[in-house]
XYZ file of C-alpha atoms in Angstrom:
568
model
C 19.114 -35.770 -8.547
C 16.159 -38.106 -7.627
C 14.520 -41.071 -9.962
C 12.328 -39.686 -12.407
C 8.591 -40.369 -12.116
C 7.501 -42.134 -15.138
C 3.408 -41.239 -13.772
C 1.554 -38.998 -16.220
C 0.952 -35.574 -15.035
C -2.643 -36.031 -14.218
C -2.066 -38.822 -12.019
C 0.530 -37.383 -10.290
C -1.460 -34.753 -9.335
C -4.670 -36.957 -8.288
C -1.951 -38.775 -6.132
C -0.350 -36.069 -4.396
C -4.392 -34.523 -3.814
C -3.732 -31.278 -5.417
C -6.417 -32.183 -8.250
C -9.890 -33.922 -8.341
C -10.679 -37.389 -10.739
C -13.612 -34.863 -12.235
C -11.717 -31.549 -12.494
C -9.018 -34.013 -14.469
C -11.550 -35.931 -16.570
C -12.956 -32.034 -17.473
C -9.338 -31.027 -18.466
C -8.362 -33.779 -20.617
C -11.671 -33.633 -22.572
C -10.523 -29.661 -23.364
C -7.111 -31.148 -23.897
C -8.409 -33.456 -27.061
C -10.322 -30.836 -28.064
C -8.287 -27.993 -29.132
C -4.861 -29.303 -28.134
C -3.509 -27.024 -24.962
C -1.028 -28.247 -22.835
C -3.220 -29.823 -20.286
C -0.823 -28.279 -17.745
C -2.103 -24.929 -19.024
C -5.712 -25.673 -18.806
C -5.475 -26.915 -15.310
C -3.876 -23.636 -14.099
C -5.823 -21.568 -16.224
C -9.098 -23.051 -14.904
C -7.787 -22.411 -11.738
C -7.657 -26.268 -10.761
C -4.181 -26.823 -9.158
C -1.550 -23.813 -8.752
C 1.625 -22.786 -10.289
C 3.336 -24.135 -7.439
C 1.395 -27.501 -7.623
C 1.974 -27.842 -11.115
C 6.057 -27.134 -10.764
C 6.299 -29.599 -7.997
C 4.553 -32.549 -9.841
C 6.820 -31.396 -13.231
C 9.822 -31.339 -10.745
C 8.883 -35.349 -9.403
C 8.637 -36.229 -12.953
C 11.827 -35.121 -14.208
C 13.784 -36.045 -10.653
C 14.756 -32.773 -10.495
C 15.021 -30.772 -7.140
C 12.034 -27.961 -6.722
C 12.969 -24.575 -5.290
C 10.155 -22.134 -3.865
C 11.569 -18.526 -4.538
C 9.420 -17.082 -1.944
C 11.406 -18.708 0.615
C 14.968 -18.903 -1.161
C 17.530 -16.201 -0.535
C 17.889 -14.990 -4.055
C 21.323 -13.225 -5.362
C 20.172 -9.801 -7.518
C 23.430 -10.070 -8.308
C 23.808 -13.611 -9.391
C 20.603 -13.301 -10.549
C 21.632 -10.123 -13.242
C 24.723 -12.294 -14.705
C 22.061 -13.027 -17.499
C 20.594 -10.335 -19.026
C 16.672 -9.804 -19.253
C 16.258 -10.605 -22.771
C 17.494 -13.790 -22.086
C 15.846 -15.013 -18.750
C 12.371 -14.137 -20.573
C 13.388 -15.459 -23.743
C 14.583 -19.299 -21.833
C 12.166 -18.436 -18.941
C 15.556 -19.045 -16.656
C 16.901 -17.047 -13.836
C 20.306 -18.223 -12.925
C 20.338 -19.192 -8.858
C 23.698 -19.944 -8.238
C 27.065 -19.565 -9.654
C 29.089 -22.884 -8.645
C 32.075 -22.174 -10.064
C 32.455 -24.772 -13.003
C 28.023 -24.920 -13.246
C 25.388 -22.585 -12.727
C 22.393 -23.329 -10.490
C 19.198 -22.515 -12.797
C 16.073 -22.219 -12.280
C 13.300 -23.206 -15.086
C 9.215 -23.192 -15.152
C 9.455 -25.653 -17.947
C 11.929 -28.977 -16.936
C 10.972 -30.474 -20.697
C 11.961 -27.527 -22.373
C 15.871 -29.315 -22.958
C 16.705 -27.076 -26.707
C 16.164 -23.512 -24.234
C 17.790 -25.402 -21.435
C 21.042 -26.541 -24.234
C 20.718 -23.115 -25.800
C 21.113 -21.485 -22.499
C 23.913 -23.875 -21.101
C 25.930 -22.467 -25.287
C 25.141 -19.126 -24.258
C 26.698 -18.945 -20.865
C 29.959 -20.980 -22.000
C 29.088 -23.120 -18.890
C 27.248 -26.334 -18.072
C 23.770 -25.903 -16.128
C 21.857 -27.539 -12.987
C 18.658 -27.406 -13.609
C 15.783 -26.527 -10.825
C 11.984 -25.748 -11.307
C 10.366 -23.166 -10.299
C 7.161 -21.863 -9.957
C 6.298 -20.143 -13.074
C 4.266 -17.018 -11.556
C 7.096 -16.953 -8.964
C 9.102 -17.227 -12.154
C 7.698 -13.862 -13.573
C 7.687 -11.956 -9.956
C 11.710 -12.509 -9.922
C 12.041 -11.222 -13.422
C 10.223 -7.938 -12.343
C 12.090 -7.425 -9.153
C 15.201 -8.135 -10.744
C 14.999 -6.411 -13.725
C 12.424 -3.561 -13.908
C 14.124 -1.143 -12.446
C 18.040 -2.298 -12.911
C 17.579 -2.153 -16.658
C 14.566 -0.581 -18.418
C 15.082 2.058 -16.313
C 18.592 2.824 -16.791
C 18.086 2.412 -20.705
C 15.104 5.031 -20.254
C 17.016 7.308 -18.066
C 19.937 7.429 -20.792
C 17.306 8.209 -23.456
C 16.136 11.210 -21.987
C 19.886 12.181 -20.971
C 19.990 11.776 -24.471
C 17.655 14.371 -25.363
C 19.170 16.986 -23.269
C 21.934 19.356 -24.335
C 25.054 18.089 -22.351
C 27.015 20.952 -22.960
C 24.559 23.660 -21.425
C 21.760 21.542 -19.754
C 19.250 23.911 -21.320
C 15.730 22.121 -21.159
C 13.806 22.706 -24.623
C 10.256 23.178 -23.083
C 8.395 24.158 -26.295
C 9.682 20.998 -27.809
C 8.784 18.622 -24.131
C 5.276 20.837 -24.646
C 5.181 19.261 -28.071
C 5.346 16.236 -27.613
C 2.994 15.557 -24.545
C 1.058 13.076 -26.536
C 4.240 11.188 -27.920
C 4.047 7.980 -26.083
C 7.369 6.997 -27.578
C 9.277 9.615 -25.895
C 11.980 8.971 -23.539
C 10.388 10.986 -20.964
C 7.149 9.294 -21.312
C 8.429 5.575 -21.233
C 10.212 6.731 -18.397
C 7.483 7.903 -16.610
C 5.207 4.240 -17.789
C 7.908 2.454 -16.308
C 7.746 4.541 -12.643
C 4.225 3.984 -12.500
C 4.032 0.589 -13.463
C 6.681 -0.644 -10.870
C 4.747 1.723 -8.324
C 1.693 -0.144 -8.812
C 3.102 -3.617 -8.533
C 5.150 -2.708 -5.833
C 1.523 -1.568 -4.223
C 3.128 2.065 -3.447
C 1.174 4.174 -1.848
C 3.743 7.391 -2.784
C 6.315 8.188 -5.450
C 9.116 10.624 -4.164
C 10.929 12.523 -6.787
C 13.648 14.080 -5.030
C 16.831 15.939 -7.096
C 19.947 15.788 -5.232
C 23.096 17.679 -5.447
C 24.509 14.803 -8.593
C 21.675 12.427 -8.950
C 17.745 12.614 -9.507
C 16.477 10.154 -6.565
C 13.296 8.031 -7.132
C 11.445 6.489 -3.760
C 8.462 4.494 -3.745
C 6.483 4.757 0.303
C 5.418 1.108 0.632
C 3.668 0.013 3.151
C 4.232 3.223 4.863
C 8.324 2.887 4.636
C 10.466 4.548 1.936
C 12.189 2.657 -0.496
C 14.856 3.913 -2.887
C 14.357 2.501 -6.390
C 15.953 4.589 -8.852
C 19.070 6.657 -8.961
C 19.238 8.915 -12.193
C 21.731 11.847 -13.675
C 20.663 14.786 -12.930
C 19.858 16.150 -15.827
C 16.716 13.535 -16.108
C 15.020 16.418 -13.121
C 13.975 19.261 -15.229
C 12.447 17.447 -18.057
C 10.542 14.611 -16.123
C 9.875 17.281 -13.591
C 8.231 19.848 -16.886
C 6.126 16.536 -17.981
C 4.404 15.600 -14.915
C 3.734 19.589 -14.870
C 2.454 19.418 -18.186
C 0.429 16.035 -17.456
C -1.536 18.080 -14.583
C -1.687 20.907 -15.694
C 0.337 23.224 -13.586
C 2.448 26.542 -14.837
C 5.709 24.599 -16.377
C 7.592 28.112 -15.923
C 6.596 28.343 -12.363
C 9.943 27.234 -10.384
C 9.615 29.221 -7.364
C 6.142 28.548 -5.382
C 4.879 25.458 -5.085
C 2.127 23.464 -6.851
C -0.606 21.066 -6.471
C -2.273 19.190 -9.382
C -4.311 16.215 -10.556
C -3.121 13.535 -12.607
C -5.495 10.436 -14.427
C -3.719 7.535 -16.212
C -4.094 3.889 -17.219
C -1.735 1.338 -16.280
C -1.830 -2.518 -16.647
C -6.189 -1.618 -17.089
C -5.642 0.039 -13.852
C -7.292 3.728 -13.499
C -5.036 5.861 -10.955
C -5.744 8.878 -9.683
C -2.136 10.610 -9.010
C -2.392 13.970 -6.444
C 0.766 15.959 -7.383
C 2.550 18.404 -4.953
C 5.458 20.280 -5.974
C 8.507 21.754 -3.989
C 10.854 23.938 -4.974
C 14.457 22.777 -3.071
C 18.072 23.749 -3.222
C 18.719 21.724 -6.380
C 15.571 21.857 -8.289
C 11.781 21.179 -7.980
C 10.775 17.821 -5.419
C 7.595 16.328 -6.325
C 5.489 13.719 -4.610
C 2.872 11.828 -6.368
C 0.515 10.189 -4.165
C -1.186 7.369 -5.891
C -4.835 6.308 -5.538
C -5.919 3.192 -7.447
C -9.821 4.021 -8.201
C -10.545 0.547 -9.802
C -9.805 -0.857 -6.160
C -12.544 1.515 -4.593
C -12.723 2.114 -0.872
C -12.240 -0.486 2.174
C -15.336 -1.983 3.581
C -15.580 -0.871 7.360
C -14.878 -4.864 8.228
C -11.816 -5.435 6.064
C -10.137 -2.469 7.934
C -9.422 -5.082 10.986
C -11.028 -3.511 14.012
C -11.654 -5.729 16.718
C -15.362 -6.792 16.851
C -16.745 -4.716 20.166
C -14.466 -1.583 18.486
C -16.502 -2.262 14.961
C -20.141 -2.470 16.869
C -19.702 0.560 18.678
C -18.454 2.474 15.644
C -20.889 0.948 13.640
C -23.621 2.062 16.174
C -21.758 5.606 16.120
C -22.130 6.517 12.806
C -25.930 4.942 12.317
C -26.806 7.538 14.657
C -29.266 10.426 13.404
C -27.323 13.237 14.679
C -24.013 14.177 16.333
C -20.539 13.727 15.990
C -17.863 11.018 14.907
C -14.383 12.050 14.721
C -11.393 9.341 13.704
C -8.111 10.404 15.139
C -4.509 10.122 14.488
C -1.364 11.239 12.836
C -1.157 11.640 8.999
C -1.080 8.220 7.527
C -2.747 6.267 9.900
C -5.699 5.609 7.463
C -8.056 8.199 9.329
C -9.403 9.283 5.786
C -10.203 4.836 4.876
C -11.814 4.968 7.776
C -14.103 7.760 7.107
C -14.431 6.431 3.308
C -15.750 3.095 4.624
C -18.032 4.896 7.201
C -19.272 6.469 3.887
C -19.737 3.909 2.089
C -21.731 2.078 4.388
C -24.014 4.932 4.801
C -24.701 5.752 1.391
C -28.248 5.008 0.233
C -30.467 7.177 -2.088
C -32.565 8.235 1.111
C -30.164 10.449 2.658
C -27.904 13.368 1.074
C -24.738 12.802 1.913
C -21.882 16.055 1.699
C -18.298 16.064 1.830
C -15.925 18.796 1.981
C -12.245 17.706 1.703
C -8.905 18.682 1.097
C -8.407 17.242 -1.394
C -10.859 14.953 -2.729
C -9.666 11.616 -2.538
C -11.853 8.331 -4.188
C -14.996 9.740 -5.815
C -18.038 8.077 -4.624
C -21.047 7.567 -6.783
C -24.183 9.347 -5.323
C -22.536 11.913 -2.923
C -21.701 15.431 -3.039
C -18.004 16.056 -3.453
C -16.581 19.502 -2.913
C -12.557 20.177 -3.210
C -11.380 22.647 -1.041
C -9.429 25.518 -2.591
C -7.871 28.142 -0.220
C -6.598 30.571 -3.049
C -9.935 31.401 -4.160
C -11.271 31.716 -0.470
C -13.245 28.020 -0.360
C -12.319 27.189 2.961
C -13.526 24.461 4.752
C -15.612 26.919 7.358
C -17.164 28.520 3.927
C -18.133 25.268 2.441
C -19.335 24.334 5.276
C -21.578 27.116 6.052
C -23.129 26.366 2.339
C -23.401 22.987 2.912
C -26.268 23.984 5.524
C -28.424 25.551 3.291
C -28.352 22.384 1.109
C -30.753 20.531 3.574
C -27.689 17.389 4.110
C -28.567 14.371 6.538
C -24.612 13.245 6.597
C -21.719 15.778 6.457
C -17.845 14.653 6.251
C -15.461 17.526 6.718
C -11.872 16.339 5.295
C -10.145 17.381 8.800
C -11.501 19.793 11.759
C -8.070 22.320 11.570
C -9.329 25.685 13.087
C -11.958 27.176 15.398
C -14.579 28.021 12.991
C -14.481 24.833 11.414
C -14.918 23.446 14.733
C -17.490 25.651 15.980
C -19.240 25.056 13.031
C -19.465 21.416 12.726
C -20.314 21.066 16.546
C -23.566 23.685 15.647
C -24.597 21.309 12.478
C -24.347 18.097 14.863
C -26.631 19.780 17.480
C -29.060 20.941 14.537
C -29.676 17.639 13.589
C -26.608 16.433 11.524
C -24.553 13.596 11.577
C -20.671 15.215 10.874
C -17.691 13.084 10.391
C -14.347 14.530 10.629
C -10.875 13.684 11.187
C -8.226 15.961 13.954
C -5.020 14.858 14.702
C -4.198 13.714 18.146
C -2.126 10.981 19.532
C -4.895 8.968 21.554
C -8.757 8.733 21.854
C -8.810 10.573 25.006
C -6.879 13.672 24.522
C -9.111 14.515 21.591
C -11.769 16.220 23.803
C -8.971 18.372 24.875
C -7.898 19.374 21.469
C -11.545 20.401 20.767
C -11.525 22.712 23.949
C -8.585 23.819 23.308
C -10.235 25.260 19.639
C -12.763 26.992 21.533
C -15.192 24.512 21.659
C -17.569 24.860 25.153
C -17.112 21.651 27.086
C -21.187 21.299 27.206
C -20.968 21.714 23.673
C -18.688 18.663 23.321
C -20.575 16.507 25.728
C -24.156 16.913 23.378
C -23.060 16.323 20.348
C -19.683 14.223 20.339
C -20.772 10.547 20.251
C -17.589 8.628 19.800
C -13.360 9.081 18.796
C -11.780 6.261 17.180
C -7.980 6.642 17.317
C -5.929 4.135 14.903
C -2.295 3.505 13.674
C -1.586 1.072 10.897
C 1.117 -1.513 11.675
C 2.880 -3.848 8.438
C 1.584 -7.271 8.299
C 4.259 -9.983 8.211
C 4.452 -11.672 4.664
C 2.648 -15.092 4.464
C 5.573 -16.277 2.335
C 8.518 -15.651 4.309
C 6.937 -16.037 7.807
C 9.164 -17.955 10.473
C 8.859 -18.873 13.777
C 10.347 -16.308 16.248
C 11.604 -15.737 19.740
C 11.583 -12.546 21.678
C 14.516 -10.914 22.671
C 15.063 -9.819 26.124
C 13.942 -5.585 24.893
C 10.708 -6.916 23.083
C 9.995 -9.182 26.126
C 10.289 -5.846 28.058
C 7.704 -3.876 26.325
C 5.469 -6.789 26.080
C 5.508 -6.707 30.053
C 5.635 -2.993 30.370
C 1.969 -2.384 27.762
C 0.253 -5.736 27.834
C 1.704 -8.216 30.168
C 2.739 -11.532 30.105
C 2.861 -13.162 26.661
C 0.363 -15.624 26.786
C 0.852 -19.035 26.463
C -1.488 -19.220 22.888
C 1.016 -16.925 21.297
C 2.180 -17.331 17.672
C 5.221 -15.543 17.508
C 6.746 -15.109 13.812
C 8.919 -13.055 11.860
C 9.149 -12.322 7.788
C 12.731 -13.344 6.603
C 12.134 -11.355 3.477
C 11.531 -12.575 -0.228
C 10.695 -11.723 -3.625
C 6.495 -11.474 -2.714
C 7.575 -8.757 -0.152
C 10.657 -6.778 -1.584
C 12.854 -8.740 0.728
C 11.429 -6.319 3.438
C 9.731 -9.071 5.482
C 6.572 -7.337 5.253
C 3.640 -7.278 2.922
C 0.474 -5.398 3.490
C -0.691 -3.140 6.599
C -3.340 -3.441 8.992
C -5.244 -0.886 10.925
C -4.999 -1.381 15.334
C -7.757 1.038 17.449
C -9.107 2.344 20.496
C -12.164 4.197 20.455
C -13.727 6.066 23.157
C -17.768 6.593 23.713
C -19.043 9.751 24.980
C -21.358 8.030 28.346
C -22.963 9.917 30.899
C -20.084 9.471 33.023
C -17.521 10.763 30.736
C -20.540 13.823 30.061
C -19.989 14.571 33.750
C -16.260 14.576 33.890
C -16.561 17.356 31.211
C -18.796 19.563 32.085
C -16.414 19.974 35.274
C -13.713 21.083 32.751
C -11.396 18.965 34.547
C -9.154 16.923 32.443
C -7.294 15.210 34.595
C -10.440 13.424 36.398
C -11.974 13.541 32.188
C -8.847 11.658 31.348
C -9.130 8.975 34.308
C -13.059 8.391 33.469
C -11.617 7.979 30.041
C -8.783 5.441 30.505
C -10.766 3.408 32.824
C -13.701 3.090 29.790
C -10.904 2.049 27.277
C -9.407 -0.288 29.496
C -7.428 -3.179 27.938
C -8.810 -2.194 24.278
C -6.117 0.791 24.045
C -4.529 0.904 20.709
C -1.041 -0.589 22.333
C -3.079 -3.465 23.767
C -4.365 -4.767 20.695
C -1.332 -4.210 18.649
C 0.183 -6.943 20.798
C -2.941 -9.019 20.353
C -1.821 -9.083 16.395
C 1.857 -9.903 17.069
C 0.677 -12.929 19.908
C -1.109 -14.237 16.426
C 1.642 -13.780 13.974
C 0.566 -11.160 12.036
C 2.671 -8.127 13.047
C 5.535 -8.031 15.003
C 6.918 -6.138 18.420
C 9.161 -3.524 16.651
C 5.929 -2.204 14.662
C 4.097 -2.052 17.591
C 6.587 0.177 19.694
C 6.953 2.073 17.043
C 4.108 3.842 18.224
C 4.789 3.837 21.972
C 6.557 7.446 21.946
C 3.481 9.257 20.790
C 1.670 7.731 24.186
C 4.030 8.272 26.557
């Protein structure tokens, strides 16, 4: 244990430069006015951090400070002490030393919790500080889904008759409004967790003795909740209920729509159901409206990439496709393109399937096959509704096509999506849908292909070496690594799931339709189209400036290669 510092906090923190003589001489004036802790007023006014603020508390008390976003926390350890507790002494316990435990604490001066804690676990304590939002985040993680979701779980178990796992449906229809229910809470406590988990998809997937839960984050699957089986059919018959869909329907599958409020967070849930061997599999893909869409420059193309797209789809007529396989953020693309279009002097359409973020000024239309609105269909209407800027969801068929290459040569600007691995075979793909190669060469004006790669997590980031098989694909798609690089790693902590990871980040190519590549078309030849091609894309290929983001620490080899099959 080191000497305590006898300073008073405000000095401390002038010393150490986290805090200004002014911004202190502002909070100690609100501090003898209405009596707040002044270390609550400084982070509240956003004047030092949490982290600051435990540090300086730590110095002051001699007591060691641990950063959990960089300490290899024990779930189980950490669990010895039940929820109630850690919230109620704001305490997670760190280590178990045999005769002590290792405790963590955002308030040091706190010493009746710390005593009533020490009584409580039978044991004597060593006391740490801690960050107190870093505090909360290992609650959460530890917690959430351990022990409010068991206990919810069990309710609805509960509410289920064991001996003949009969589902009462007109009493679940009931009580659809019953926030108290089982079912419901349940339900809160999955979408809560999705949401600060930032997941993008929640998998509910019945298995031949257990109802599996997965959230997709970051574009990777992660298994968060393991249930009786019995929990299916009546979490299954809410959701149904909550969008709408034919609860007695078990056979076909179903799509719906789902609105809720979470944390003052508006999501917009798409629902997709499945029926499987051992019951119905639903996936809820979440959109968070309140977030809105991507600005084209947050996405993180490269600046030439963003001018010429820019310069793309600020063009009068034509048209802009963005490539790739499903999830590479084709559709975020698009949205930005939108939104950077979008002005009250042109009339902007979209047709989509289905409608993702609704956008404030533009025509939306959702496709629906079953009643014969098909994208060719809406499209054809969209026509004769005198549009300057048409987005069609994806170009699937040959009518589609055909359709949106006639509106780009009548004066339209269409943006689209298709799925192909690389700028240059999209072309191809649009020949290959009937579309005449002269056809192509007038109106396409440019393909951007993209992936998106997970970002390495500021917290946990560490230095890293390459190992002789990423040195190898280095050599073999970029070259030598140069001798700028920044070559890190994410260890994993409680900011990124202990995944390493945290937050993903689009990588592109995009190809321009010049004269020459005009040329190489109309010859229908694609092996001299594809050469023109390359040679235009040069060293800005998708692969090449994936490694550009792992040379400056942001991503790392292994999500880069990840995408090397698709060009070989």
């Amino acid at each position: 244990m080191n000497a305590p510092n006898n300073s008073p906090l405000g000095e401390e923190l002038v010393a150490k430069g986290y805090l200004t003589t002014k911004r202190l001489e502002e909070a100690l004036s609100e501090h003898a006015r209405t009596g707040r802790k002044l270390g609550q007023i400084l982070i509240d006014n956003n004047y030092v951090s949490e982290e600051q603020l435990a540090r300086v508390l730590a110095s002051q008390q001699g007591l060691p400070f641990i950063d959990l976003k960089r300490y290899k926390v024990s779930f189980d350890t950490v669990s010895l002490l039940d929820e109630m507790q850690a919230r109620k002494f704001r305490a997670v316990l760190l280590e178990d030393r045999q005769s002590t435990y290792l405790v963590g604490v955002s308030d040091p001066y706190n010493l009746s919790a710390q005593d009533a804690l020490s009584t409580f676990l039978h044991r004597p304590l060593e006391i740490a500080v801690v960050a107190n939002d870093q505090l909360n985040a290992l609650i959460e993680q530890a917690y959430s889904k351990d022990e409010q979701l068991t206990a919810f779980t069990r309710a609805v178990e509960s509410d289920i008759d064991s001996s003949s796992n009969i589902v009462n449906l007109n009493q679940i229809s009931a009580t659809v409004d019953d926030v108290d229910a089982p079912v419901v809470r349940l339900l809160q406590t999955i979408f809560r967790d999705a949401t600060k988990l930032r997941a993008s998809d929640i998998h509910i997937e019945p298995q031949d003795k257990q109802l599996v839960v997965r959230y997709r984050i970051d574009g990777v699957l992660h298994t968060q909740v393991e249930a009786d089986i019995k929990v299916a059919p009546p979490l299954v018959v809410k959701l149904k209920l909550m969008a709408g869909l034919d609860i007695a329907e078990k056979r076909l599958p179903q799509d719906g729509r789902i609105s809720i409020r979470t944390d003052a967070k508006q999501l917009d849930i798409r629902m997709s159901t499945m029926p499987t061997q051992f019951g119905e599999s639903v996936v809820l893909r979440i959109l968070v409206q309140s977030q809105g869409m991507k600005d084209l420059k947050a996405l993180g193309m490269p600046e030439d990439i963003f001018q010429k797209f820019t310069k793309a789809i600020e063009a009068p007529s034509g048209i802009v496709l963005s490539t790739g396989p499903t999830g590479s953020g084709k559709s975020t693309t698009l949205y930005g393109a939108l939104s950077r279009l979008n002005s009250t002097e042109v009339k902007i359409l979209t047709c989509e399937d289905p409608v993702e973020y609704r956008i404030a000024g533009i025509n939306q239309v959702q496709v629906n096959e079953k009643i014969g609105l098909t994208f060719p269909r809406v499209l054809r209407s969209f026509l004769r509704q005198d549009p300057d800027i048409l987005l069609v969801g994806e170009i699937r068929d040959n009518e589609t096509a055909d359709i949106a290459t006639r509106a780009a040569m009548t004066g339209h600007l269409v943006l689209s999506t298709l799925h192909t691995n690389d700028a240059v075979s999209t072309p191809s793909r649009l020949m290959d849908m009937g579309v005449p190669a002269f056809m192509i060469a007038t109106t396409l004006r440019a393909v951007l292909s993209q992936r998106l790669l997970r970002l390495i997590c500021k917290d946990c980031a560490e230095p890293h070496e390459l190992t002789l098989e990423e040195t190898a694909w280095v050599k073999r798609y970029f070259g030598e690594v140069p001798s700028h690089a920044t070559l890190k790693c994410g260890t994993g902590c409680i900011a990124c799931n202990s995944s390493g990871y945290r937050g993903r980040i689009g990588i592109f190519e995009l190809l321009e339709m010049t004269p020459e590549l005009a040329i190489a078309l109309h010859k229908e030849d694609p092996v001299e189209f594809e050469a023109v091609a390359r040679k235009q894309i040069g060293r800005n290929s998708i692969m090449h400036n994936g490694f550009e983001l792992v040379f400056q620490g942001l991503t790392t080899v292994s999500e880069v290669t990840k995408n090397a099959l698709l060009f070989e």
